[in-house]
PDB file of C-alpha atoms in Angstrom:
ATOM      1  CA  MET P 143     161.160 250.525 176.205  1.00  0.00           C
ATOM      2  CA  VAL P 144     163.027 250.002 179.450  1.00  0.00           C
ATOM      3  CA  PRO P 145     161.085 249.235 182.644  1.00  0.00           C
ATOM      4  CA  VAL P 146     162.567 250.682 185.822  1.00  0.00           C
ATOM      5  CA  VAL P 147     161.903 248.448 188.805  1.00  0.00           C
ATOM      6  CA  VAL P 148     162.293 248.687 192.562  1.00  0.00           C
ATOM      7  CA  ILE P 149     162.795 245.262 194.142  1.00  0.00           C
ATOM      8  CA  ASP P 150     162.370 244.818 197.888  1.00  0.00           C
ATOM      9  CA  ASP P 151     162.775 241.030 197.911  1.00  0.00           C
ATOM     10  CA  ALA P 152     165.477 239.476 195.728  1.00  0.00           C
ATOM     11  CA  ALA P 153     163.397 236.284 195.516  1.00  0.00           C
ATOM     12  CA  THR P 154     160.955 238.137 193.248  1.00  0.00           C
ATOM     13  CA  ALA P 155     163.639 239.289 190.799  1.00  0.00           C
ATOM     14  CA  VAL P 156     163.828 236.246 188.535  1.00  0.00           C
ATOM     15  CA  PRO P 157     160.073 235.647 188.079  1.00  0.00           C
ATOM     16  CA  LEU P 158     159.586 239.379 187.496  1.00  0.00           C
ATOM     17  CA  ALA P 159     162.370 239.469 184.916  1.00  0.00           C
ATOM     18  CA  ARG P 160     161.018 236.393 183.148  1.00  0.00           C
ATOM     19  CA  ALA P 161     157.572 237.981 182.950  1.00  0.00           C
ATOM     20  CA  LEU P 162     159.052 241.159 181.479  1.00  0.00           C
ATOM     21  CA  VAL P 163     161.061 239.231 178.906  1.00  0.00           C
ATOM     22  CA  ALA P 164     157.963 237.203 177.972  1.00  0.00           C
ATOM     23  CA  GLY P 165     156.081 240.485 177.577  1.00  0.00           C
ATOM     24  CA  GLY P 166     158.641 241.863 175.153  1.00  0.00           C
ATOM     25  CA  LEU P 167     160.627 243.976 177.629  1.00  0.00           C
ATOM     26  CA  PRO P 168     164.033 242.275 177.884  1.00  0.00           C
ATOM     27  CA  VAL P 169     166.028 245.350 178.964  1.00  0.00           C
ATOM     28  CA  ILE P 170     165.446 245.950 182.686  1.00  0.00           C
ATOM     29  CA  GLU P 171     166.766 248.653 184.986  1.00  0.00           C
ATOM     30  CA  VAL P 172     166.881 247.665 188.660  1.00  0.00           C
ATOM     31  CA  THR P 173     167.224 250.745 190.851  1.00  0.00           C
ATOM     32  CA  LEU P 174     169.662 250.697 193.763  1.00  0.00           C
ATOM     33  CA  ARG P 175     167.024 251.967 196.158  1.00  0.00           C
ATOM     34  CA  THR P 176     166.707 248.872 198.326  1.00  0.00           C
ATOM     35  CA  PRO P 177     169.140 246.522 200.101  1.00  0.00           C
ATOM     36  CA  ALA P 178     167.956 243.716 197.810  1.00  0.00           C
ATOM     37  CA  ALA P 179     168.825 245.495 194.566  1.00  0.00           C
ATOM     38  CA  ARG P 180     172.348 244.170 194.026  1.00  0.00           C
ATOM     39  CA  GLU P 181     171.360 240.575 194.725  1.00  0.00           C
ATOM     40  CA  ALA P 182     168.372 241.038 192.414  1.00  0.00           C
ATOM     41  CA  ILE P 183     170.694 242.164 189.615  1.00  0.00           C
ATOM     42  CA  ALA P 184     172.958 239.174 190.208  1.00  0.00           C
ATOM     43  CA  ARG P 185     170.066 236.725 190.132  1.00  0.00           C
ATOM     44  CA  ILE P 186     168.602 238.151 186.940  1.00  0.00           C
ATOM     45  CA  ALA P 187     172.010 238.188 185.266  1.00  0.00           C
ATOM     46  CA  ALA P 188     172.651 234.579 186.225  1.00  0.00           C
ATOM     47  CA  GLU P 189     169.212 233.043 185.734  1.00  0.00           C
ATOM     48  CA  VAL P 190     167.486 235.025 182.977  1.00  0.00           C
ATOM     49  CA  PRO P 191     169.860 234.886 179.980  1.00  0.00           C
ATOM     50  CA  ASP P 192     167.379 236.598 177.669  1.00  0.00           C
ATOM     51  CA  ALA P 193     167.283 239.688 179.895  1.00  0.00           C
ATOM     52  CA  THR P 194     169.727 242.584 179.770  1.00  0.00           C
ATOM     53  CA  VAL P 195     169.788 243.881 183.313  1.00  0.00           C
ATOM     54  CA  GLY P 196     171.249 247.199 184.391  1.00  0.00           C
ATOM     55  CA  ALA P 197     171.511 249.261 187.551  1.00  0.00           C
ATOM     56  CA  GLY P 198     169.729 252.556 188.146  1.00  0.00           C
ATOM     57  CA  THR P 199     170.089 255.213 190.865  1.00  0.00           C
ATOM     58  CA  VAL P 200     173.863 254.857 190.575  1.00  0.00           C
ATOM     59  CA  ARG P 201     175.394 257.546 192.794  1.00  0.00           C
ATOM     60  CA  THR P 202     178.853 256.423 193.894  1.00  0.00           C
ATOM     61  CA  THR P 203     181.923 254.584 192.686  1.00  0.00           C
ATOM     62  CA  ASP P 204     180.977 251.767 195.059  1.00  0.00           C
ATOM     63  CA  ASP P 205     177.589 251.535 193.335  1.00  0.00           C
ATOM     64  CA  ILE P 206     179.349 251.195 189.995  1.00  0.00           C
ATOM     65  CA  ALA P 207     181.789 248.520 191.132  1.00  0.00           C
ATOM     66  CA  ALA P 208     179.154 246.488 192.966  1.00  0.00           C
ATOM     67  CA  SER P 209     176.658 246.706 190.096  1.00  0.00           C
ATOM     68  CA  VAL P 210     179.133 245.633 187.429  1.00  0.00           C
ATOM     69  CA  SER P 211     180.382 242.842 189.687  1.00  0.00           C
ATOM     70  CA  ALA P 212     176.788 241.672 190.129  1.00  0.00           C
ATOM     71  CA  GLY P 213     176.326 241.479 186.379  1.00  0.00           C
ATOM     72  CA  ALA P 214     174.827 244.837 185.389  1.00  0.00           C
ATOM     73  CA  LYS P 215     175.194 245.444 181.658  1.00  0.00           C
ATOM     74  CA  PHE P 216     174.471 249.176 181.830  1.00  0.00           C
ATOM     75  CA  LEU P 217     174.320 251.953 184.431  1.00  0.00           C
ATOM     76  CA  VAL P 218     171.944 254.886 184.933  1.00  0.00           C
ATOM     77  CA  SER P 219     172.511 257.794 187.324  1.00  0.00           C
ATOM     78  CA  PRO P 220     170.014 260.411 188.568  1.00  0.00           C
ATOM     79  CA  GLY P 221     172.678 263.121 188.307  1.00  0.00           C
ATOM     80  CA  THR P 222     176.351 263.345 187.448  1.00  0.00           C
ATOM     81  CA  THR P 223     179.354 264.673 189.350  1.00  0.00           C
ATOM     82  CA  SER P 224     182.820 264.923 187.849  1.00  0.00           C
ATOM     83  CA  SER P 225     184.110 262.013 189.931  1.00  0.00           C
ATOM     84  CA  LEU P 226     181.084 259.891 189.110  1.00  0.00           C
ATOM     85  CA  VAL P 227     181.353 260.422 185.352  1.00  0.00           C
ATOM     86  CA  GLU P 228     185.045 259.493 185.477  1.00  0.00           C
ATOM     87  CA  ALA P 229     184.139 256.270 187.251  1.00  0.00           C
ATOM     88  CA  LEU P 230     181.339 255.610 184.757  1.00  0.00           C
ATOM     89  CA  ASP P 231     183.820 256.135 181.918  1.00  0.00           C
ATOM     90  CA  SER P 232     186.069 253.500 183.479  1.00  0.00           C
ATOM     91  CA  SER P 233     183.295 251.008 184.229  1.00  0.00           C
ATOM     92  CA  GLY P 234     183.519 249.178 180.919  1.00  0.00           C
ATOM     93  CA  VAL P 235     179.734 249.168 180.411  1.00  0.00           C
ATOM     94  CA  PRO P 236     177.360 251.628 178.708  1.00  0.00           C
ATOM     95  CA  TYR P 237     175.872 254.306 180.922  1.00  0.00           C
ATOM     96  CA  LEU P 238     173.235 257.038 180.864  1.00  0.00           C
ATOM     97  CA  PRO P 239     174.195 259.968 183.110  1.00  0.00           C
ATOM     98  CA  GLY P 240     171.538 262.220 184.590  1.00  0.00           C
ATOM     99  CA  ALA P 241     171.282 265.965 183.980  1.00  0.00           C
ATOM    100  CA  ALA P 242     168.652 268.615 184.710  1.00  0.00           C
ATOM    101  CA  THR P 243     170.288 271.986 184.012  1.00  0.00           C
ATOM    102  CA  VAL P 244     171.914 273.598 180.987  1.00  0.00           C
ATOM    103  CA  SER P 245     175.251 273.757 182.796  1.00  0.00           C
ATOM    104  CA  GLU P 246     175.116 270.045 183.616  1.00  0.00           C
ATOM    105  CA  VAL P 247     174.235 269.204 180.014  1.00  0.00           C
ATOM    106  CA  MET P 248     177.048 271.390 178.663  1.00  0.00           C
ATOM    107  CA  ALA P 249     179.586 269.880 181.063  1.00  0.00           C
ATOM    108  CA  LEU P 250     178.703 266.376 179.882  1.00  0.00           C
ATOM    109  CA  ALA P 251     178.618 267.428 176.224  1.00  0.00           C
ATOM    110  CA  GLU P 252     182.162 268.795 176.608  1.00  0.00           C
ATOM    111  CA  ARG P 253     183.196 265.255 177.467  1.00  0.00           C
ATOM    112  CA  GLY P 254     181.493 263.941 174.352  1.00  0.00           C
ATOM    113  CA  ILE P 255     178.498 262.567 176.260  1.00  0.00           C
ATOM    114  CA  LYS P 256     175.398 263.637 174.354  1.00  0.00           C
ATOM    115  CA  GLU P 257     172.775 261.072 175.277  1.00  0.00           C
ATOM    116  CA  LEU P 258     171.550 261.881 178.769  1.00  0.00           C
ATOM    117  CA  LYS P 259     168.893 261.066 181.299  1.00  0.00           C
ATOM    118  CA  PHE P 260     166.640 264.098 181.933  1.00  0.00           C
ATOM    119  CA  PHE P 261     165.470 263.811 185.528  1.00  0.00           C
ATOM    120  CA  PRO P 262     163.088 264.683 187.100  1.00  0.00           C
ATOM    121  CA  ALA P 263     161.450 265.358 183.743  1.00  0.00           C
ATOM    122  CA  GLU P 264     158.066 266.805 184.644  1.00  0.00           C
ATOM    123  CA  ALA P 265     159.204 268.625 187.777  1.00  0.00           C
ATOM    124  CA  ALA P 266     162.144 270.180 185.920  1.00  0.00           C
ATOM    125  CA  GLY P 267     159.959 271.641 183.182  1.00  0.00           C
ATOM    126  CA  GLY P 268     158.977 268.814 180.861  1.00  0.00           C
ATOM    127  CA  VAL P 269     158.678 269.254 177.115  1.00  0.00           C
ATOM    128  CA  PRO P 270     158.722 273.100 177.211  1.00  0.00           C
ATOM    129  CA  TYR P 271     162.048 272.992 179.048  1.00  0.00           C
ATOM    130  CA  LEU P 272     163.611 270.569 176.561  1.00  0.00           C
ATOM    131  CA  LYS P 273     162.339 272.656 173.660  1.00  0.00           C
ATOM    132  CA  ALA P 274     163.890 275.756 175.211  1.00  0.00           C
ATOM    133  CA  ILE P 275     167.337 274.232 175.693  1.00  0.00           C
ATOM    134  CA  GLY P 276     167.116 272.352 172.409  1.00  0.00           C
ATOM    135  CA  GLY P 277     167.872 275.546 170.500  1.00  0.00           C
ATOM    136  CA  PRO P 278     171.387 276.078 171.841  1.00  0.00           C
ATOM    137  CA  LEU P 279     171.959 272.334 172.380  1.00  0.00           C
ATOM    138  CA  PRO P 280     170.568 270.684 169.229  1.00  0.00           C
ATOM    139  CA  ASP P 281     173.037 267.786 169.236  1.00  0.00           C
ATOM    140  CA  VAL P 282     172.073 266.447 172.669  1.00  0.00           C
ATOM    141  CA  ARG P 283     169.398 263.780 173.151  1.00  0.00           C
ATOM    142  CA  PHE P 284     167.517 263.054 176.358  1.00  0.00           C
ATOM    143  CA  CYS P 285     165.759 260.139 177.986  1.00  0.00           C
ATOM    144  CA  PRO P 286     163.057 261.849 180.101  1.00  0.00           C
ATOM    145  CA  THR P 287     162.228 260.128 183.390  1.00  0.00           C
ATOM    146  CA  GLY P 288     160.225 261.113 186.426  1.00  0.00           C
ATOM    147  CA  GLY P 289     156.621 262.270 186.545  1.00  0.00           C
ATOM    148  CA  ILE P 290     155.513 260.541 183.324  1.00  0.00           C
ATOM    149  CA  ARG P 291     152.319 258.959 184.615  1.00  0.00           C
ATOM    150  CA  LEU P 292     149.618 256.585 183.441  1.00  0.00           C
ATOM    151  CA  ALA P 293     147.185 259.491 183.181  1.00  0.00           C
ATOM    152  CA  THR P 294     149.281 260.982 180.379  1.00  0.00           C
ATOM    153  CA  ALA P 295     150.308 257.695 178.779  1.00  0.00           C
ATOM    154  CA  PRO P 296     147.194 255.815 177.656  1.00  0.00           C
ATOM    155  CA  PRO P 297     147.682 252.023 177.660  1.00  0.00           C
ATOM    156  CA  THR P 298     145.986 251.755 174.261  1.00  0.00           C
ATOM    157  CA  THR P 299     148.841 253.621 172.607  1.00  0.00           C
ATOM    158  CA  TRP P 300     151.773 252.818 174.928  1.00  0.00           C
ATOM    159  CA  ARG P 301     152.998 256.361 174.596  1.00  0.00           C
ATOM    160  CA  CYS P 302     152.588 259.667 176.333  1.00  0.00           C
ATOM    161  CA  PRO P 303     150.955 262.097 173.847  1.00  0.00           C
ATOM    162  CA  THR P 304     152.634 265.190 175.280  1.00  0.00           C
ATOM    163  CA  TRP P 305     156.120 263.694 175.263  1.00  0.00           C
ATOM    164  CA  ALA P 306     155.699 261.599 172.126  1.00  0.00           C
ATOM    165  CA  ALA P 307     154.817 264.662 170.081  1.00  0.00           C
ATOM    166  CA  SER P 308     158.312 265.949 170.772  1.00  0.00           C
ATOM    167  CA  ALA P 309     160.264 262.697 170.576  1.00  0.00           C
ATOM    168  CA  ALA P 310     163.001 262.212 168.026  1.00  0.00           C
ATOM    169  CA  PRO P 311     161.859 260.097 165.068  1.00  0.00           C
ATOM    170  CA  GLY P 312     162.709 256.444 165.537  1.00  0.00           C
ATOM    171  CA  SER P 313     163.690 256.840 169.174  1.00  0.00           C
ATOM    172  CA  PRO P 314     162.634 254.355 171.881  1.00  0.00           C
ATOM    173  CA  ARG P 315     159.167 254.840 173.346  1.00  0.00           C
ATOM    174  CA  PRO P 316     158.452 254.995 177.070  1.00  0.00           C
ATOM    175  CA  THR P 317     157.258 252.090 179.110  1.00  0.00           C
ATOM    176  CA  ARG P 318     154.744 252.378 181.854  1.00  0.00           C
ATOM    177  CA  SER P 319     154.556 252.566 185.623  1.00  0.00           C
ATOM    178  CA  ARG P 320     153.051 249.648 187.538  1.00  0.00           C
ATOM    179  CA  PRO P 321     151.967 249.369 191.162  1.00  0.00           C
ATOM    180  CA  ALA P 322     153.896 247.234 193.622  1.00  0.00           C
ATOM    181  CA  THR P 323     150.989 244.842 194.189  1.00  0.00           C
ATOM    182  CA  GLY P 324     152.228 242.305 191.650  1.00  0.00           C
ATOM    183  CA  ALA P 325     155.661 242.147 193.220  1.00  0.00           C
ATOM    184  CA  ALA P 326     154.222 241.811 196.700  1.00  0.00           C
ATOM    185  CA  SER P 327     152.002 238.901 195.675  1.00  0.00           C
ATOM    186  CA  ARG P 328     154.662 237.459 193.337  1.00  0.00           C
ATOM    187  CA  SER P 329     151.983 236.976 190.691  1.00  0.00           C
ATOM    188  CA  TRP P 330     152.942 237.998 187.181  1.00  0.00           C
ATOM    189  CA  PRO P 331     151.320 236.843 183.954  1.00  0.00           C
ATOM    190  CA  ARG P 332     153.570 234.714 181.744  1.00  0.00           C
ATOM    191  CA  ARG P 333     153.073 237.138 178.872  1.00  0.00           C
ATOM    192  CA  PRO P 334     151.562 240.489 179.904  1.00  0.00           C
ATOM    193  CA  PRO P 335     149.016 241.572 177.281  1.00  0.00           C
ATOM    194  CA  ARG P 336     149.988 244.993 175.992  1.00  0.00           C
ATOM    195  CA  SER P 337     146.383 245.913 175.357  1.00  0.00           C
ATOM    196  CA  ALA P 338     145.434 245.395 178.983  1.00  0.00           C
ATOM    197  CA  ASP P 339     145.359 248.141 181.564  1.00  0.00           C
ATOM    198  CA  PRO P 340     148.883 248.267 183.082  1.00  0.00           C
ATOM    199  CA  ALA P 341     147.409 249.037 186.491  1.00  0.00           C
ATOM    200  CA  SER P 342     145.673 245.659 186.434  1.00  0.00           C
ATOM    201  CA  ARG P 343     148.833 243.753 185.548  1.00  0.00           C
ATOM    202  CA  GLY P 344     151.090 244.957 188.346  1.00  0.00           C
ATOM    203  CA  GLU P 345     154.308 243.390 187.060  1.00  0.00           C
ATOM    204  CA  ILE P 346     156.620 246.367 187.584  1.00  0.00           C
ATOM    205  CA  THR P 347     157.176 248.175 190.843  1.00  0.00           C
ATOM    206  CA  GLY P 348     158.764 251.387 189.637  1.00  0.00           C
ATOM    207  CA  ILE P 349     158.308 254.208 187.164  1.00  0.00           C
ATOM    208  CA  MET P 350     159.527 254.062 183.645  1.00  0.00           C
ATOM    209  CA  ALA P 351     162.113 256.090 181.888  1.00  0.00           C
ATOM    210  CA  GLY P 352     161.011 257.661 178.660  1.00  0.00           C
ATOM    211  CA  TRP P 353     162.629 257.805 175.258  1.00  0.00           C
ATOM    212  CA  LEU P 354     165.463 259.743 173.731  1.00  0.00           C
ATOM    213  CA  TRP P 355     164.183 263.219 172.933  1.00  0.00           C
ATOM    214  CA  ARG P 356     165.834 265.483 170.418  1.00  0.00           C
ATOM    215  CA  ARG P 357     164.664 268.914 169.364  1.00  0.00           C
ATOM    216  CA  PRO P 358     162.918 268.637 165.968  1.00  0.00           C
ATOM    217  CA  PRO P 359     164.736 270.515 163.175  1.00  0.00           C
TER     218      PRO P 359
END
């Protein structure tokens, strides 16, 4: 599970990351959606050694260079252009490029990239869409993100029934979305109880990516 967070104040990055690590979520994606994001990545990388921090919403070569320089250990993009994927290839860190259409998936697969971010998952067609393209593209796996909400991912199971029914066996499960209230108040539990309602914990500001999906044989 990989929480995706939006950090408005870099001072909240380290306590948030420590809470996530304590709660069993050491891999953290910080989206480049705010001016504080790069400093947040740098602080987590420097001060939370048990966390593996990466950068999300990577759109440009400058984003790549700045994120890696800050200490990002992986990169995630919402979509992928030819120039961006070349820069990602040269970044020296693992990356998950975004794709939403068959043509985009095929273009990345031609380059040998077969583990992709599917975004925006629900808006682009969800499980039925992935099942449809899974026939001609059986060797590609997807990490669905976008539109996977608490209403369809009960906290008692930590999985979305609709998506989980189609997930590849043994693949990572989705994390959850949390409101921004915890970040605003800077109050995170030392070890978030997984059985508790995520909406009451408030330790993550963004929406979670899902798991790698592969069409069942």
